[in-house]
């Protein structure tokens, strides 16, 4: 760029794979194109699904005609929303006995899950100065970007055992055991690991919590799929709640997103929760003030509309029950599509083993397809998935699953 008249010193950066793929899919005119790229819920007709409960809440909000609905919130965000978000994540039910536990948590509103991850990374980079952050290998690609921008050196722990297509628990534990240093951050996916769809079981979570406590590591949970993965908000929050309740001498934090579980993708609804340990409860408000300092300098406060919808739903027993039903609809359809793809591949006797597709959890399947096969699927069949082989299962439907299975069968059999 030496002959360009600019004061900038910029080098090309690779486009974000997920959204570049989404853009390419949108302009592809092929009638049978299939999007298995970005993690968004789609109906069996391939359409977006504004959750029925969200539509109900929106209508009720219009009727309410709240004069304050477009006003500024506090810098930390909508305070009642934050209490509701915290209670959902940590399982508080409004009992007096929970007050001490609640007092350990400082919460602020964020620009959805990405914003919560980013704010948390920035906050820890400024105020904890970890030597490293440990990300699973593989992880959501944006985790790398977020921590890179926060200026914290990134290391990875093994997570995926390619030969068996299973969670590499031993690899994760031995790597953190031998290499992680006191004060390092360990990024953990609360449920529905993105991209592998493989989560630790409860016994393994207990061992991970013990290891973090013993080695004085700082657990940073990314919770993007609470209720969406299993259909149960309790089940999907199990790991976060276990760490919080059973390791009260450990500090930790949670980045919470409402994009998937409320289908509020573009509304950017999220929260960041910092959990002090039992001995540091008194710094909670200082933590929140420092988070607010960062928020004020970046975006002043989180957006209002989406969190108002979440608040409307979660403050009504009737709407909350409706929401739980909507979660079941989404998680069941994804499970059904996993089964359908698996059945088709088995029926076609596609070379390889495919049980992993039904064993994995959440939005994604880590199919095991190679970059070359992924490229062939796009080139020949207009089927879009990430080059790692990650497929967003929600892009499958009764109408296209046979087409997709046939295409996978073809690219595997006719490689070279
Ligand atoms: C994904 O992984 O596809 C989603 O979480 C969307 C995103 O922001 O990357």
Coordinates of C-alpha atoms and ligand atoms in Angstrom, one line a residue:
X1 CA 0.0 0.0 0.0
X2 CA 3.1 2.2 -0.1
X3 CA 1.9 4.4 -3.0
X4 CA -1.5 5.1 -1.6
X5 CA -1.9 8.6 -0.2
X6 CA -3.2 7.9 3.3
X7 CA -2.2 8.3 6.9
X8 CA -3.6 5.0 7.8
X9 CA -1.7 1.8 8.3
X10 CA -4.3 -0.8 7.6
X11 CA -3.8 -4.3 6.3
X12 CA -6.6 -6.5 4.8
X13 CA -8.5 -8.5 7.4
X14 CA -10.3 -11.7 6.5
X15 CA -14.1 -11.4 6.4
X16 CA -16.1 -12.9 9.2
X17 CA -16.8 -16.4 7.8
X18 CA -20.3 -16.8 9.3
X19 CA -21.7 -13.5 8.0
X20 CA -19.8 -13.7 4.7
X21 CA -21.4 -17.1 4.1
X22 CA -24.8 -15.7 5.1
X23 CA -24.3 -12.9 2.5
X24 CA -23.3 -15.3 -0.2
X25 CA -26.3 -17.5 0.5
X26 CA -28.7 -14.5 0.4
X27 CA -27.7 -13.6 -3.2
X28 CA -27.5 -17.2 -4.5
X29 CA -30.5 -17.5 -6.9
X30 CA -30.4 -21.4 -6.9
X31 CA -33.9 -22.7 -6.0
X32 CA -32.6 -25.5 -3.9
X33 CA -30.0 -23.6 -1.9
X34 CA -29.7 -24.5 1.8
X35 CA -28.3 -22.3 4.6
X36 CA -26.5 -24.4 7.3
X37 CA -24.2 -21.5 8.1
X38 CA -25.2 -18.9 10.6
X39 CA -26.8 -20.1 13.9
X40 CA -30.4 -18.9 13.6
X41 CA -33.6 -20.8 14.2
X42 CA -35.7 -21.5 11.1
X43 CA -39.1 -23.1 10.7
X44 CA -39.7 -26.2 8.7
X45 CA -40.5 -23.8 5.8
X46 CA -37.0 -22.3 6.2
X47 CA -38.5 -19.0 7.5
X48 CA -37.5 -16.9 10.5
X49 CA -39.7 -17.6 13.5
X50 CA -40.7 -14.6 15.7
X51 CA -41.6 -16.5 18.8
X52 CA -45.3 -16.5 19.4
X53 CA -44.7 -15.4 23.0
X54 CA -42.6 -12.4 21.7
X55 CA -45.4 -11.4 19.4
X56 CA -47.9 -11.5 22.2
X57 CA -45.6 -9.4 24.4
X58 CA -45.1 -6.9 21.6
X59 CA -48.8 -6.5 21.2
X60 CA -49.2 -6.0 24.9
X61 CA -46.5 -3.4 24.9
X62 CA -48.2 -1.4 22.1
X63 CA -51.4 -1.4 24.2
X64 CA -49.4 -0.3 27.3
X65 CA -48.3 2.7 25.3
X66 CA -45.6 3.5 27.9
X67 CA -44.5 7.1 27.6
X68 CA -41.0 6.3 28.8
X69 CA -40.5 3.5 26.2
X70 CA -37.9 5.4 24.2
X71 CA -36.1 7.2 27.1
X72 CA -32.6 6.6 28.2
X73 CA -32.1 3.8 30.7
X74 CA -29.4 3.9 33.4
X75 CA -25.8 3.3 32.2
X76 CA -25.9 -0.2 33.6
X77 CA -29.1 -0.8 31.6
X78 CA -32.7 -1.5 32.5
X79 CA -32.4 -2.4 36.1
X80 CA -35.5 -4.6 36.5
X81 CA -34.5 -6.5 33.4
X82 CA -31.1 -7.1 34.9
X83 CA -32.6 -8.7 38.0
X84 CA -34.8 -10.9 35.8
X85 CA -31.9 -11.9 33.6
X86 CA -29.8 -12.7 36.6
X87 CA -32.5 -14.8 38.3
X88 CA -33.0 -16.8 35.1
X89 CA -29.3 -17.5 34.7
X90 CA -28.6 -18.4 38.4
X91 CA -32.0 -19.9 39.2
X92 CA -33.2 -17.5 41.9
X93 CA -36.9 -17.7 42.7
X94 CA -37.4 -14.6 44.8
X95 CA -36.8 -16.2 48.2
X96 CA -35.4 -14.2 51.1
X97 CA -32.7 -17.0 51.6
X98 CA -31.3 -16.1 48.2
X99 CA -30.3 -12.5 49.1
X100 CA -26.7 -13.3 50.2
X101 CA -26.1 -15.2 46.9
X102 CA -27.6 -12.4 44.9
X103 CA -25.4 -9.9 46.6
X104 CA -22.4 -11.6 45.1
X105 CA -23.5 -10.7 41.6
X106 CA -23.0 -7.4 39.7
X107 CA -25.0 -7.2 36.4
X108 CA -25.0 -4.8 33.5
X109 CA -26.9 -4.8 30.2
X110 CA -24.8 -5.5 27.1
X111 CA -25.2 -5.4 23.3
X112 CA -26.3 -9.1 23.3
X113 CA -23.9 -12.0 23.8
X114 CA -21.0 -10.7 21.7
X115 CA -21.2 -7.4 23.7
X116 CA -21.2 -9.3 27.0
X117 CA -18.2 -11.3 25.9
X118 CA -16.5 -8.2 24.8
X119 CA -17.3 -6.1 27.9
X120 CA -16.1 -8.9 30.1
X121 CA -12.9 -9.4 28.2
X122 CA -12.2 -5.7 28.3
X123 CA -13.0 -5.4 32.0
X124 CA -10.8 -8.4 32.9
X125 CA -8.0 -7.1 30.6
X126 CA -8.0 -3.8 32.5
X127 CA -8.6 -4.9 36.0
X128 CA -7.3 -8.5 36.3
X129 CA -4.7 -8.5 33.7
X130 CA -4.7 -12.3 33.1
X131 CA -1.5 -13.7 31.6
X132 CA -3.6 -15.8 29.1
X133 CA -7.2 -16.6 28.2
X134 CA -7.8 -20.3 27.4
X135 CA -10.3 -21.0 24.6
X136 CA -11.5 -24.4 23.6
X137 CA -10.1 -25.8 20.4
X138 CA -12.2 -25.3 18.4
X139 CA -14.4 -22.4 19.7
X140 CA -16.7 -19.8 18.2
X141 CA -14.4 -17.8 16.0
X142 CA -15.5 -14.5 17.5
X143 CA -14.0 -15.5 20.9
X144 CA -10.6 -15.2 19.3
X145 CA -11.4 -11.8 17.8
X146 CA -12.9 -10.5 21.1
X147 CA -9.9 -11.5 23.2
X148 CA -7.5 -10.3 20.5
X149 CA -9.1 -6.9 20.6
X150 CA -8.9 -6.9 24.4
X151 CA -5.2 -7.5 24.1
X152 CA -5.1 -10.7 26.1
X153 CA -2.8 -13.5 24.8
X154 CA -4.9 -16.5 23.7
X155 CA -4.1 -20.1 24.3
X156 CA -6.2 -23.1 23.4
X157 CA -7.1 -26.3 25.3
X158 CA -8.0 -29.5 23.4
X159 CA -11.7 -30.0 23.2
X160 CA -12.5 -32.2 20.3
X161 CA -11.3 -35.7 19.6
X162 CA -11.5 -35.9 15.8
X163 CA -11.0 -39.7 15.5
X164 CA -14.0 -40.4 17.8
X165 CA -15.8 -37.2 17.2
X166 CA -16.2 -36.8 20.9
X167 CA -15.4 -34.4 23.7
X168 CA -11.7 -34.6 24.6
X169 CA -12.2 -34.3 28.4
X170 CA -8.8 -35.8 29.2
X171 CA -7.0 -33.5 26.8
X172 CA -8.7 -30.4 28.2
X173 CA -8.0 -31.4 31.8
X174 CA -4.4 -32.3 31.3
X175 CA -3.6 -29.2 29.2
X176 CA -5.2 -26.9 31.8
X177 CA -3.6 -28.8 34.6
X178 CA -0.1 -28.6 33.3
X179 CA 0.0 -25.3 31.4
X180 CA -2.6 -22.8 32.8
X181 CA -1.3 -20.3 35.3
X182 CA -2.9 -18.8 38.4
X183 CA -5.2 -16.0 37.3
X184 CA -5.7 -17.2 33.7
X185 CA -9.1 -17.0 32.3
X186 CA -10.8 -20.2 31.1
X187 CA -13.6 -19.6 28.6
X188 CA -16.4 -22.2 29.0
X189 CA -19.5 -22.7 26.9
X190 CA -22.4 -23.0 29.4
X191 CA -24.2 -25.5 27.1
X192 CA -24.5 -26.4 23.4
X193 CA -20.8 -25.9 22.7
X194 CA -20.3 -23.9 19.5
X195 CA -19.2 -25.3 17.1
X196 CA -19.0 -29.0 18.2
X197 CA -22.3 -29.5 19.9
X198 CA -20.4 -31.5 22.6
X199 CA -20.8 -30.6 26.2
X200 CA -19.2 -32.0 29.4
X201 CA -21.5 -34.2 31.4
X202 CA -22.3 -33.2 35.0
X203 CA -19.5 -35.3 36.5
X204 CA -17.0 -33.7 34.1
X205 CA -18.3 -30.2 34.9
X206 CA -17.7 -30.9 38.6
X207 CA -14.1 -31.9 37.8
X208 CA -13.6 -28.7 35.7
X209 CA -14.9 -26.6 38.6
X210 CA -12.5 -28.4 41.0
X211 CA -9.6 -27.8 38.7
X212 CA -10.5 -24.1 38.3
X213 CA -10.7 -23.7 42.0
X214 CA -7.5 -25.6 42.8
X215 CA -5.4 -23.9 40.2
X216 CA -7.1 -20.5 40.8
X217 CA -8.3 -20.1 37.3
X218 CA -11.0 -17.6 36.4
X219 CA -14.1 -19.3 34.8
X220 CA -15.7 -17.1 32.1
X221 CA -19.0 -18.7 30.9
X222 CA -20.5 -17.9 27.6
X223 CA -24.2 -18.7 27.8
X224 CA -25.9 -18.3 24.4
X225 CA -28.4 -21.1 24.4
X226 CA -30.2 -21.3 27.8
X227 CA -33.4 -23.2 27.2
X228 CA -32.8 -23.4 23.5
X229 CA -30.5 -26.5 23.7
X230 CA -32.4 -28.9 25.8
X231 CA -35.8 -27.1 26.1
X232 CA -35.2 -26.6 29.8
X233 CA -33.7 -23.4 31.2
X234 CA -32.6 -25.3 34.3
X235 CA -30.8 -28.0 32.5
X236 CA -28.9 -25.6 30.2
X237 CA -27.8 -23.5 33.2
X238 CA -26.7 -26.4 35.2
X239 CA -22.9 -25.8 34.9
X240 CA -23.1 -22.1 35.6
X241 CA -25.3 -22.7 38.7
X242 CA -23.0 -25.5 39.9
X243 CA -19.9 -23.3 39.7
X244 CA -21.7 -20.4 41.4
X245 CA -23.3 -22.4 44.2
X246 CA -20.6 -24.9 44.9
X247 CA -17.5 -22.8 44.5
X248 CA -18.4 -19.6 46.5
X249 CA -14.8 -18.9 47.1
X250 CA -14.1 -18.5 43.4
X251 CA -14.8 -15.4 41.3
X252 CA -16.3 -16.0 37.9
X253 CA -18.5 -14.3 35.2
X254 CA -21.2 -15.0 32.7
X255 CA -21.9 -13.5 29.3
X256 CA -25.7 -14.0 28.8
X257 CA -27.4 -13.8 25.4
X258 CA -31.1 -13.7 24.6
X259 CA -30.6 -13.8 20.9
X260 CA -31.4 -17.5 20.4
X261 CA -33.7 -18.4 23.3
X262 CA -36.1 -15.4 22.5
X263 CA -35.3 -15.2 18.8
X264 CA -34.3 -11.6 19.3
X265 CA -31.2 -11.8 17.1
X266 CA -31.1 -8.2 15.8
X267 CA -32.4 -6.6 19.0
X268 CA -29.1 -7.3 20.7
X269 CA -30.3 -8.3 24.2
X270 CA -27.8 -9.5 26.7
X271 CA -26.2 -9.1 30.1
X272 CA -22.9 -9.5 31.8
X273 CA -22.8 -10.9 35.3
X274 CA -19.7 -10.6 37.5
X275 CA -19.8 -13.0 40.5
X276 CA -17.6 -11.9 43.4
X277 CA -16.5 -14.6 45.8
X278 CA -17.8 -14.7 49.3
X279 CA -14.9 -12.7 50.6
X280 CA -15.1 -10.0 48.0
X281 CA -18.8 -9.2 48.0
X282 CA -18.0 -5.6 49.2
X283 CA -16.4 -4.8 45.8
X284 CA -19.5 -5.7 43.8
X285 CA -20.7 -2.1 43.4
X286 CA -17.2 -0.9 42.5
X287 CA -17.1 -3.7 39.8
X288 CA -20.4 -2.5 38.4
X289 CA -19.2 1.1 38.5
X290 CA -16.1 0.2 36.5
X291 CA -18.2 -1.8 34.0
X292 CA -20.4 1.3 33.7
X293 CA -17.3 3.4 33.0
X294 CA -16.4 1.1 30.1
X295 CA -20.0 1.1 28.9
X296 CA -20.4 4.8 29.0
X297 CA -17.2 5.3 26.9
X298 CA -18.4 2.8 24.3
X299 CA -22.1 2.8 23.9
X300 CA -23.6 4.7 26.8
X301 CA -26.1 2.0 27.6
X302 CA -27.6 -1.2 26.1
X303 CA -30.6 -0.9 23.7
X304 CA -34.1 -0.8 25.2
X305 CA -36.7 -2.6 23.0
X306 CA -35.5 -6.2 23.2
X307 CA -35.0 -6.2 26.9
X308 CA -38.4 -4.7 27.4
X309 CA -39.9 -7.7 25.5
X310 CA -37.9 -10.1 27.7
X311 CA -39.0 -8.3 30.8
X312 CA -42.7 -8.4 29.7
X313 CA -42.5 -12.2 29.2
X314 CA -40.6 -13.1 32.3
X315 CA -42.7 -11.0 34.6
X316 CA -45.9 -12.8 33.6
X317 CA -46.5 -16.4 34.7
X318 CA -48.7 -17.0 31.7
X319 CA -46.2 -15.6 29.2
X320 CA -43.3 -17.4 30.8
X321 CA -45.2 -20.7 30.4
X322 CA -45.7 -19.8 26.7
X323 CA -42.0 -19.1 26.4
X324 CA -41.2 -22.5 27.8
X325 CA -43.4 -24.0 25.2
X326 CA -41.7 -22.1 22.4
X327 CA -38.3 -23.3 23.6
X328 CA -39.6 -26.9 23.4
X329 CA -40.8 -26.2 19.8
X330 CA -37.4 -25.0 18.8
X331 CA -35.3 -27.6 20.6
X332 CA -37.6 -30.5 19.5
X333 CA -37.5 -29.4 15.8
X334 CA -33.7 -29.3 15.9
X335 CA -33.6 -32.8 17.5
X336 CA -36.0 -34.1 14.9
X337 CA -33.8 -32.7 12.1
X338 CA -30.7 -34.4 13.6
X339 CA -32.6 -37.7 13.5
X340 CA -33.8 -37.1 10.0
X341 CA -30.4 -36.3 8.6
X342 CA -28.9 -39.3 10.5
X343 CA -31.6 -41.6 9.1
X344 CA -31.1 -40.5 5.6
X345 CA -27.3 -40.9 5.7
X346 CA -27.8 -44.4 7.2
X347 CA -30.4 -45.3 4.5
X348 CA -28.0 -44.2 1.8
X349 CA -25.1 -46.1 3.5
X350 CA -23.0 -43.0 3.2
X351 CA -19.4 -44.0 4.0
X352 CA -18.5 -43.1 7.6
X353 CA -20.3 -43.1 10.9
X354 CA -23.0 -40.6 11.7
X355 CA -24.1 -41.3 15.3
X356 CA -22.4 -38.1 16.3
X357 CA -25.1 -36.1 14.5
X358 CA -27.7 -37.3 17.0
X359 CA -25.5 -37.3 20.0
X360 CA -24.4 -33.7 19.7
X361 CA -26.5 -31.0 21.4
X362 CA -27.9 -27.6 20.4
X363 CA -27.9 -25.5 17.3
X364 CA -24.9 -27.1 15.6
X365 CA -23.5 -30.3 14.3
X366 CA -19.8 -30.7 13.8
X367 CA -20.3 -33.0 10.9
X368 CA -16.7 -34.2 10.3
X369 CA -17.0 -33.1 6.7
X370 CA -13.6 -31.8 5.4
X371 CA -13.1 -28.3 3.9
X372 CA -12.9 -29.9 0.5
X373 CA -16.3 -31.6 1.0
X374 CA -17.8 -28.4 2.3
X375 CA -16.6 -26.6 -0.7
X376 CA -18.1 -29.2 -3.0
X377 CA -21.4 -29.0 -1.2
X378 CA -21.5 -25.3 -1.9
X379 CA -20.2 -25.4 -5.4
X380 CA -22.3 -28.3 -6.7
X381 CA -25.4 -28.2 -4.4
X382 CA -25.6 -24.7 -3.1
X383 CA -25.5 -26.0 0.5
X384 CA -23.7 -23.5 2.8
X385 CA -21.9 -24.6 5.9
X386 CA -18.7 -23.5 7.7
X387 CA -15.4 -24.9 6.3
X388 CA -14.8 -26.6 9.7
X389 CA -17.8 -28.8 8.8
X390 CA -20.1 -27.0 11.3
X391 CA -23.7 -27.2 10.2
X392 CA -26.5 -25.2 11.7
X393 CA -29.1 -28.0 12.0
X394 CA -32.0 -25.5 12.0
X395 CA -31.4 -24.9 8.3
X396 CA -32.7 -28.5 7.6
X397 CA -36.3 -29.2 7.0
X398 CA -38.5 -32.1 6.0
X399 CA -38.3 -30.7 2.5
X400 CA -34.6 -30.4 2.1
X401 CA -33.1 -33.1 4.4
X402 CA -33.1 -35.8 1.7
X403 CA -31.5 -33.4 -0.7
X404 CA -28.8 -32.5 1.8
X405 CA -28.1 -36.1 2.7
X406 CA -27.9 -37.1 -0.9
X407 CA -25.5 -34.2 -1.5
X408 CA -23.3 -35.3 1.4
X409 CA -23.3 -38.8 0.1
X410 CA -22.3 -37.7 -3.3
X411 CA -19.4 -35.4 -2.2
X412 CA -18.0 -38.1 0.0
X413 CA -18.2 -40.9 -2.6
X414 CA -17.0 -38.8 -5.4
X415 CA -14.1 -37.1 -3.8
X416 CA -11.0 -36.5 -6.0
Ligands
LIG1 C1 -23.2 -18.4 15.1 O1 -22.2 -18.9 15.6 O2 -23.5 -18.7 13.9 C2 -24.1 -17.5 15.8 O3 -23.7 -17.4 17.1 C3 -24.1 -16.1 15.2 C4 -22.8 -15.3 15.4 O4 -22.9 -14.2 15.9 O5 -21.8 -15.8 15.0

